[in-house]
Amino acid sequence: MVLWLDKHRPMSLEKMQIHKEVSEQLMNITKSGDFPHLLIHGPSGAGKKTRIQALLREIYNNKIDKVKLENKDVSVGSDGSKTITVTALSSGYHLEITPSDSGYYDKYVVANMIKEVAETDSVDFLSTGSSASSHLKVIVLHEVDSLTREAQQALRRIMEKYSKSCRLILCANSTSKIIPPIRSRCMAVRIPAPSDEEISTVLQFVAKKENIKLVPEITQQICEKCDGNMRRALLMLESAKVEQYPFTKDQQVKLPGWEKFVEEIAKSIIADQTPQTLLKIRDDFFLLLTNCIAPDIIFKTLLLKLLDLLDGEQAHQVIELAAKFEHRMKCGSKPIFHLEAFVASVMSLCQSMFSF
């Protein structure tokens, strides 16, 4: 069974139903015969990865679909005595990788693995009928804004040294954490969050393809609850259809299970500031992390749920604590420590305020 999200994913830039001006801009870039390093940024669920895949297909046609999932060993450490395994998606024309998954060792992934790929040529290098852009090897790096500063410095040097043989497509949620030398060497393309009208249009398109009748009340609920995230909107539509169909006007579209779970954590923080509650919340965090919910997503969602339960000075102080521990979590290597420390600090704050 294929999720609707993947089943109805646009395969070309021309079929993109949102941000058509961005698609036209990218098509014009590829038609010129060459293209610069690209920095594609925007919020989660805006369609960055889908647009990158469509861009690669615009350059290499259907040849880009012949991909394989590889686990590569990368030497790390000053003496190279230790190795880590990095998962990459590759074809004869491109490589997709998320170096930040390697944590502190991301600089070695950039310096060694990406350098090795950049030194090779595309399989079309000797062909005479292909465009100039198809002679280039393309390296797609996801979550570039999560790279350490050392990894970004290594990436900058690679961009300069191998600009004749490869192009980098960097994908990030925000450019604020990317060093200026990288930003200045890329053409920045911002993919904004889709509007409610655009989300509604895509939902109607998918519903028509699946031969289901979508009532306006369901569409409105999804637009309100998806927070401008197209991926989330499509998953909520499919979930609502599985739960009850035909749709009714009074049917409620439920939030994802993990989000309800985080909401219960927030309520327990406000209701009971005891060591036993803290230990239970630690187990809840472990459960979320082992189910592949990203630590920064947990942190952001927990903060928003807490702010719904607090007001005034309390909310202001919780935001200050969140900024402090989110920064520590980015700098550290064990997110569970900083999530738990944030909860303990909020509990201490609530206890001191509610005692008066």
GROMACS .gro file of C-alpha atoms in nm:
model
  356
    1MET     CA    1   0.000   0.000   0.000
    2VAL     CA    2   0.138   0.338  -0.107
    3LEU     CA    3   0.059   0.651   0.089
    4TRP     CA    4  -0.132   0.917  -0.102
    5LEU     CA    5   0.156   1.151  -0.022
    6ASP     CA    6   0.389   0.941  -0.240
    7LYS     CA    7   0.130   0.816  -0.488
    8HIS     CA    8   0.029   1.166  -0.602
    9ARG     CA    9   0.369   1.335  -0.568
   10PRO     CA   10   0.434   1.560  -0.874
   11MET     CA   11   0.704   1.410  -1.096
   12SER     CA   12   0.796   1.726  -1.287
   13LEU     CA   13   0.817   2.099  -1.227
   14GLU     CA   14   0.534   2.162  -1.473
   15LYS     CA   15   0.293   1.952  -1.263
   16MET     CA   16   0.358   2.146  -0.942
   17GLN     CA   17   0.030   2.298  -0.827
   18ILE     CA   18   0.177   2.537  -0.570
   19HIS     CA   19   0.442   2.809  -0.608
   20LYS     CA   20   0.437   2.789  -0.987
   21GLU     CA   21   0.658   3.097  -1.012
   22VAL     CA   22   0.934   2.907  -0.832
   23SER     CA   23   0.896   2.615  -1.072
   24GLU     CA   24   0.927   2.849  -1.370
   25GLN     CA   25   1.239   3.001  -1.219
   26LEU     CA   26   1.401   2.660  -1.177
   27MET     CA   27   1.306   2.553  -1.531
   28ASN     CA   28   1.467   2.867  -1.671
   29ILE     CA   29   1.784   2.789  -1.477
   30THR     CA   30   1.814   2.439  -1.625
   31LYS     CA   31   1.738   2.558  -1.979
   32SER     CA   32   2.041   2.788  -1.970
   33GLY     CA   33   2.268   2.482  -2.001
   34ASP     CA   34   2.427   2.527  -1.660
   35PHE     CA   35   2.313   2.613  -1.311
   36PRO     CA   36   2.482   2.740  -0.995
   37HIS     CA   37   2.495   2.583  -0.651
   38LEU     CA   38   2.144   2.607  -0.509
   39LEU     CA   39   2.025   2.670  -0.154
   40ILE     CA   40   1.659   2.568  -0.135
   41HIS     CA   41   1.506   2.670   0.197
   42GLY     CA   42   1.165   2.695   0.356
   43PRO     CA   43   0.948   2.547   0.632
   44SER     CA   44   0.876   2.176   0.668
   45GLY     CA   45   0.608   2.044   0.434
   46ALA     CA   46   0.646   2.325   0.180
   47GLY     CA   47   0.765   2.086  -0.093
   48LYS     CA   48   1.143   2.136  -0.095
   49LYS     CA   49   1.241   1.772  -0.151
   50THR     CA   50   0.965   1.716  -0.406
   51ARG     CA   51   1.085   2.019  -0.601
   52ILE     CA   52   1.447   1.903  -0.585
   53GLN     CA   53   1.350   1.564  -0.729
   54ALA     CA   54   1.153   1.734  -1.005
   55LEU     CA   55   1.453   1.958  -1.079
   56LEU     CA   56   1.685   1.657  -1.109
   57ARG     CA   57   1.434   1.490  -1.341
   58GLU     CA   58   1.428   1.808  -1.550
   59ILE     CA   59   1.807   1.781  -1.592
   60TYR     CA   60   1.856   1.405  -1.632
   61ASN     CA   61   1.508   1.295  -1.747
   62ASN     CA   62   1.396   0.951  -1.624
   63LYS     CA   63   1.754   0.832  -1.580
   64ILE     CA   64   1.748   0.981  -1.233
   65ASP     CA   65   1.487   0.724  -1.123
   66LYS     CA   66   1.741   0.439  -1.123
   67VAL     CA   67   1.859   0.487  -0.766
   68LYS     CA   68   1.998   0.258  -0.500
   69LEU     CA   69   2.025   0.282  -0.124
   70GLU     CA   70   2.382   0.239  -0.004
   71ASN     CA   71   2.553   0.211   0.332
   72LYS     CA   72   2.902   0.354   0.305
   73ASP     CA   73   3.181   0.340   0.561
   74VAL     CA   74   3.352   0.671   0.634
   75SER     CA   75   3.677   0.704   0.828
   76VAL     CA   76   3.654   0.950   1.117
   77GLY     CA   77   3.890   1.081   1.380
   78SER     CA   78   4.232   1.241   1.346
   79ASP     CA   79   4.401   0.909   1.266
   80GLY     CA   80   4.112   0.754   1.072
   81SER     CA   81   4.108   0.449   1.297
   82LYS     CA   82   3.732   0.465   1.352
   83THR     CA   83   3.462   0.422   1.088
   84ILE     CA   84   3.094   0.511   1.083
   85THR     CA   85   2.822   0.393   0.843
   86VAL     CA   86   2.643   0.659   0.639
   87THR     CA   87   2.325   0.590   0.443
   88ALA     CA   88   2.303   0.752   0.100
   89LEU     CA   89   2.067   0.745  -0.197
   90SER     CA   90   2.259   0.752  -0.523
   91SER     CA   91   2.244   0.705  -0.898
   92GLY     CA   92   2.499   0.744  -1.174
   93TYR     CA   93   2.421   1.115  -1.179
   94HIS     CA   94   2.362   1.229  -0.823
   95LEU     CA   95   2.399   1.155  -0.453
   96GLU     CA   96   2.156   1.237  -0.171
   97ILE     CA   97   2.277   1.241   0.186
   98THR     CA   98   2.203   1.393   0.527
   99PRO     CA   99   2.544   1.455   0.689
  100SER     CA  100   2.393   1.596   1.008
  101ASP     CA  101   2.266   1.244   1.093
  102SER     CA  102   2.626   1.163   1.184
  103GLY     CA  103   2.624   1.421   1.463
  104TYR     CA  104   2.967   1.546   1.563
  105TYR     CA  105   3.127   1.341   1.283
  106ASP     CA  106   2.945   1.531   1.008
  107LYS     CA  107   3.265   1.718   0.919
  108TYR     CA  108   3.431   1.388   0.825
  109VAL     CA  109   3.133   1.288   0.611
  110VAL     CA  110   3.161   1.619   0.424
  111ALA     CA  111   3.541   1.614   0.398
  112ASN     CA  112   3.575   1.249   0.294
  113MET     CA  113   3.259   1.106   0.143
  114ILE     CA  114   3.131   1.414  -0.038
  115LYS     CA  115   3.482   1.497  -0.158
  116GLU     CA  116   3.516   1.149  -0.306
  117VAL     CA  117   3.189   1.186  -0.499
  118ALA     CA  118   3.278   1.537  -0.614
  119GLU     CA  119   3.599   1.409  -0.771
  120THR     CA  120   3.405   1.172  -1.002
  121ASP     CA  121   3.217   1.267  -1.317
  122SER     CA  122   2.861   1.200  -1.424
  123VAL     CA  123   2.808   0.895  -1.647
  124ASP     CA  124   2.705   1.138  -1.923
  125PHE     CA  125   3.045   1.305  -1.923
  126LEU     CA  126   3.154   1.147  -2.254
  127SER     CA  127   2.817   1.168  -2.428
  128THR     CA  128   2.777   1.425  -2.704
  129GLY     CA  129   2.402   1.469  -2.718
  130SER     CA  130   2.338   1.571  -2.359
  131SER     CA  131   2.325   1.922  -2.218
  132ALA     CA  132   2.613   2.083  -2.032
  133SER     CA  133   2.428   2.061  -1.703
  134SER     CA  134   2.392   1.683  -1.735
  135HIS     CA  135   2.773   1.651  -1.742
  136LEU     CA  136   2.781   1.767  -1.382
  137LYS     CA  137   2.755   1.541  -1.080
  138VAL     CA  138   2.486   1.670  -0.842
  139ILE     CA  139   2.516   1.628  -0.466
  140VAL     CA  140   2.199   1.692  -0.265
  141LEU     CA  141   2.255   1.768   0.102
  142HIS     CA  142   1.953   1.770   0.333
  143GLU     CA  143   1.925   1.954   0.666
  144VAL     CA  144   2.227   2.171   0.594
  145ASP     CA  145   2.123   2.411   0.870
  146SER     CA  146   2.191   2.131   1.121
  147LEU     CA  147   2.556   2.091   1.018
  148THR     CA  148   2.826   2.190   1.265
  149ARG     CA  149   3.037   2.493   1.186
  150GLU     CA  150   3.340   2.274   1.107
  151ALA     CA  151   3.135   2.073   0.855
  152GLN     CA  152   3.013   2.392   0.690
  153GLN     CA  153   3.369   2.518   0.657
  154ALA     CA  154   3.468   2.190   0.490
  155LEU     CA  155   3.165   2.219   0.261
  156ARG     CA  156   3.270   2.571   0.159
  157ARG     CA  157   3.613   2.446   0.051
  158ILE     CA  158   3.457   2.165  -0.156
  159MET     CA  159   3.223   2.411  -0.328
  160GLU     CA  160   3.521   2.619  -0.436
  161LYS     CA  161   3.753   2.335  -0.541
  162TYR     CA  162   3.510   2.116  -0.737
  163SER     CA  163   3.283   2.375  -0.897
  164LYS     CA  164   3.382   2.254  -1.247
  165SER     CA  165   3.276   1.892  -1.195
  166CYS     CA  166   2.979   1.902  -0.957
  167ARG     CA  167   2.694   2.113  -0.830
  168LEU     CA  168   2.555   2.117  -0.478
  169ILE     CA  169   2.185   2.147  -0.398
  170LEU     CA  170   2.150   2.236  -0.032
  171CYS     CA  171   1.818   2.187   0.146
  172ALA     CA  172   1.743   2.367   0.473
  173ASN     CA  173   1.453   2.490   0.682
  174SER     CA  174   1.628   2.818   0.763
  175THR     CA  175   1.932   3.006   0.635
  176SER     CA  176   2.007   3.171   0.970
  177LYS     CA  177   2.227   2.879   1.084
  178ILE     CA  178   2.423   2.859   0.759
  179ILE     CA  179   2.754   3.046   0.750
  180PRO     CA  180   2.768   3.351   0.516
  181PRO     CA  181   3.045   3.205   0.288
  182ILE     CA  182   2.811   2.919   0.188
  183ARG     CA  183   2.511   3.146   0.142
  184SER     CA  184   2.715   3.379  -0.081
  185ARG     CA  185   2.821   3.089  -0.307
  186CYS     CA  186   2.465   2.965  -0.369
  187MET     CA  187   2.159   3.091  -0.544
  188ALA     CA  188   1.895   3.099  -0.274
  189VAL     CA  189   1.546   2.975  -0.363
  190ARG     CA  190   1.284   3.013  -0.092
  191ILE     CA  191   0.987   2.776  -0.087
  192PRO     CA  192   0.724   2.940   0.137
  193ALA     CA  193   0.456   2.748   0.322
  194PRO     CA  194   0.148   2.691   0.105
  195SER     CA  195  -0.158   2.903   0.173
  196ASP     CA  196  -0.493   2.756   0.281
  197GLU     CA  197  -0.623   2.804  -0.073
  198GLU     CA  198  -0.330   2.610  -0.220
  199ILE     CA  199  -0.368   2.331   0.036
  200SER     CA  200  -0.741   2.313  -0.043
  201THR     CA  201  -0.664   2.290  -0.416
  202VAL     CA  202  -0.422   1.999  -0.365
  203LEU     CA  203  -0.668   1.820  -0.133
  204GLN     CA  204  -0.942   1.849  -0.395
  205PHE     CA  205  -0.703   1.719  -0.662
  206VAL     CA  206  -0.604   1.413  -0.455
  207ALA     CA  207  -0.968   1.346  -0.360
  208LYS     CA  208  -1.065   1.352  -0.727
  209LYS     CA  209  -0.784   1.112  -0.817
  210GLU     CA  210  -0.892   0.875  -0.537
  211ASN     CA  211  -1.258   0.907  -0.642
  212ILE     CA  212  -1.379   1.029  -0.303
  213LYS     CA  213  -1.613   1.316  -0.219
  214LEU     CA  214  -1.451   1.577   0.004
  215VAL     CA  215  -1.687   1.797   0.205
  216PRO     CA  216  -1.586   2.162   0.272
  217GLU     CA  217  -1.594   2.115   0.652
  218ILE     CA  218  -1.322   1.846   0.636
  219THR     CA  219  -1.107   2.061   0.407
  220GLN     CA  220  -1.139   2.358   0.644
  221GLN     CA  221  -1.041   2.151   0.947
  222ILE     CA  222  -0.734   2.011   0.771
  223CYS     CA  223  -0.624   2.359   0.659
  224GLU     CA  224  -0.654   2.486   1.017
  225LYS     CA  225  -0.473   2.193   1.181
  226CYS     CA  226  -0.192   2.124   0.933
  227ASP     CA  227  -0.004   2.452   1.011
  228GLY     CA  228   0.081   2.514   0.647
  229ASN     CA  229   0.240   2.171   0.610
  230MET     CA  230   0.133   2.004   0.286
  231ARG     CA  231   0.277   1.667   0.388
  232ARG     CA  232   0.078   1.674   0.710
  233ALA     CA  233  -0.240   1.784   0.529
  234LEU     CA  234  -0.231   1.485   0.293
  235LEU     CA  235  -0.161   1.243   0.576
  236MET     CA  236  -0.454   1.386   0.775
  237LEU     CA  237  -0.685   1.350   0.474
  238GLU     CA  238  -0.590   0.986   0.425
  239SER     CA  239  -0.622   0.918   0.798
  240ALA     CA  240  -0.969   1.077   0.808
  241LYS     CA  241  -1.079   0.865   0.511
  242VAL     CA  242  -0.958   0.545   0.679
  243GLU     CA  243  -1.135   0.637   1.002
  244GLN     CA  244  -1.472   0.722   0.849
  245TYR     CA  245  -1.604   0.743   0.494
  246PRO     CA  246  -1.828   0.886   0.352
  247PHE     CA  247  -1.730   1.210   0.523
  248THR     CA  248  -1.986   1.396   0.733
  249LYS     CA  249  -2.013   1.763   0.818
  250ASP     CA  250  -1.965   1.706   1.192
  251GLN     CA  251  -1.673   1.460   1.155
  252GLN     CA  252  -1.363   1.564   1.348
  253VAL     CA  253  -1.018   1.538   1.190
  254LYS     CA  254  -0.788   1.405   1.460
  255LEU     CA  255  -0.434   1.519   1.528
  256PRO     CA  256  -0.147   1.270   1.486
  257GLY     CA  257  -0.113   1.030   1.779
  258TRP     CA  258   0.234   1.153   1.878
  259GLU     CA  259   0.110   1.512   1.900
  260LYS     CA  260  -0.170   1.411   2.137
  261PHE     CA  261   0.097   1.227   2.335
  262VAL     CA  262   0.305   1.547   2.367
  263GLU     CA  263  -0.008   1.738   2.469
  264GLU     CA  264  -0.058   1.494   2.758
  265ILE     CA  265   0.305   1.550   2.861
  266ALA     CA  266   0.244   1.926   2.873
  267LYS     CA  267  -0.068   1.880   3.087
  268SER     CA  268   0.118   1.654   3.331
  269ILE     CA  269   0.396   1.915   3.368
  270ILE     CA  270   0.144   2.179   3.472
  271ALA     CA  271  -0.062   1.945   3.690
  272ASP     CA  272   0.205   1.763   3.894
  273GLN     CA  273   0.562   1.878   3.962
  274THR     CA  274   0.706   1.567   4.126
  275PRO     CA  275   1.010   1.343   4.061
  276GLN     CA  276   0.777   1.056   3.972
  277THR     CA  277   0.613   1.266   3.698
  278LEU     CA  278   0.954   1.367   3.566
  279LEU     CA  279   1.063   1.004   3.544
  280LYS     CA  280   0.746   0.912   3.357
  281ILE     CA  281   0.799   1.201   3.115
  282ARG     CA  282   1.155   1.079   3.053
  283ASP     CA  283   1.012   0.739   2.951
  284ASP     CA  284   0.762   0.919   2.726
  285PHE     CA  285   1.046   1.109   2.557
  286PHE     CA  286   1.234   0.784   2.496
  287LEU     CA  287   0.919   0.638   2.340
  288LEU     CA  288   0.883   0.935   2.104
  289LEU     CA  289   1.249   0.928   2.005
  290THR     CA  290   1.248   0.555   1.936
  291ASN     CA  291   0.948   0.609   1.707
  292CYS     CA  292   1.157   0.848   1.496
  293ILE     CA  293   1.002   1.175   1.613
  294ALA     CA  294   1.281   1.432   1.579
  295PRO     CA  295   1.398   1.598   1.905
  296ASP     CA  296   1.351   1.951   1.769
  297ILE     CA  297   0.994   1.865   1.665
  298ILE     CA  298   0.924   1.728   2.015
  299PHE     CA  299   1.074   2.042   2.169
  300LYS     CA  300   0.876   2.283   1.951
  301THR     CA  301   0.546   2.097   1.993
  302LEU     CA  302   0.589   2.071   2.371
  303LEU     CA  303   0.660   2.444   2.394
  304LEU     CA  304   0.348   2.532   2.194
  305LYS     CA  305   0.132   2.304   2.408
  306LEU     CA  306   0.274   2.459   2.725
  307LEU     CA  307   0.207   2.811   2.599
  308ASP     CA  308  -0.157   2.715   2.542
  309LEU     CA  309  -0.179   2.631   2.913
  310LEU     CA  310   0.007   2.937   3.045
  311ASP     CA  311  -0.029   3.310   3.012
  312GLY     CA  312   0.145   3.638   3.087
  313GLU     CA  313   0.473   3.628   3.276
  314GLN     CA  314   0.471   3.247   3.297
  315ALA     CA  315   0.468   3.209   2.919
  316HIS     CA  316   0.747   3.465   2.883
  317GLN     CA  317   0.974   3.277   3.124
  318VAL     CA  318   0.899   2.940   2.962
  319ILE     CA  319   1.000   3.084   2.623
  320GLU     CA  320   1.331   3.201   2.776
  321LEU     CA  321   1.392   2.851   2.914
  322ALA     CA  322   1.305   2.696   2.577
  323ALA     CA  323   1.557   2.919   2.396
  324LYS     CA  324   1.827   2.825   2.648
  325PHE     CA  325   1.777   2.448   2.634
  326GLU     CA  326   1.713   2.432   2.260
  327HIS     CA  327   2.052   2.596   2.204
  328ARG     CA  328   2.213   2.346   2.442
  329MET     CA  329   2.042   2.058   2.262
  330LYS     CA  330   2.184   2.178   1.928
  331CYS     CA  331   2.534   2.198   2.075
  332GLY     CA  332   2.514   1.868   2.265
  333SER     CA  333   2.494   1.508   2.150
  334LYS     CA  334   2.216   1.360   2.370
  335PRO     CA  335   1.880   1.535   2.310
  336ILE     CA  336   1.709   1.341   2.591
  337PHE     CA  337   1.927   1.518   2.852
  338HIS     CA  338   1.820   1.863   2.736
  339LEU     CA  339   1.454   1.773   2.690
  340GLU     CA  340   1.446   1.641   3.046
  341ALA     CA  341   1.635   1.944   3.179
  342PHE     CA  342   1.384   2.175   3.010
  343VAL     CA  343   1.091   1.988   3.167
  344ALA     CA  344   1.258   1.998   3.511
  345SER     CA  345   1.315   2.374   3.480
  346VAL     CA  346   0.954   2.435   3.375
  347MET     CA  347   0.835   2.224   3.668
  348SER     CA  348   1.051   2.428   3.906
  349LEU     CA  349   0.914   2.750   3.756
  350CYS     CA  350   0.554   2.632   3.788
  351GLN     CA  351   0.608   2.516   4.143
  352SER     CA  352   0.749   2.853   4.250
  353MET     CA  353   0.465   3.044   4.082
  354PHE     CA  354   0.179   2.822   4.198
  355SER     CA  355   0.302   2.824   4.556
  356PHE     CA  356   0.199   3.185   4.604
   0.00000   0.00000   0.00000
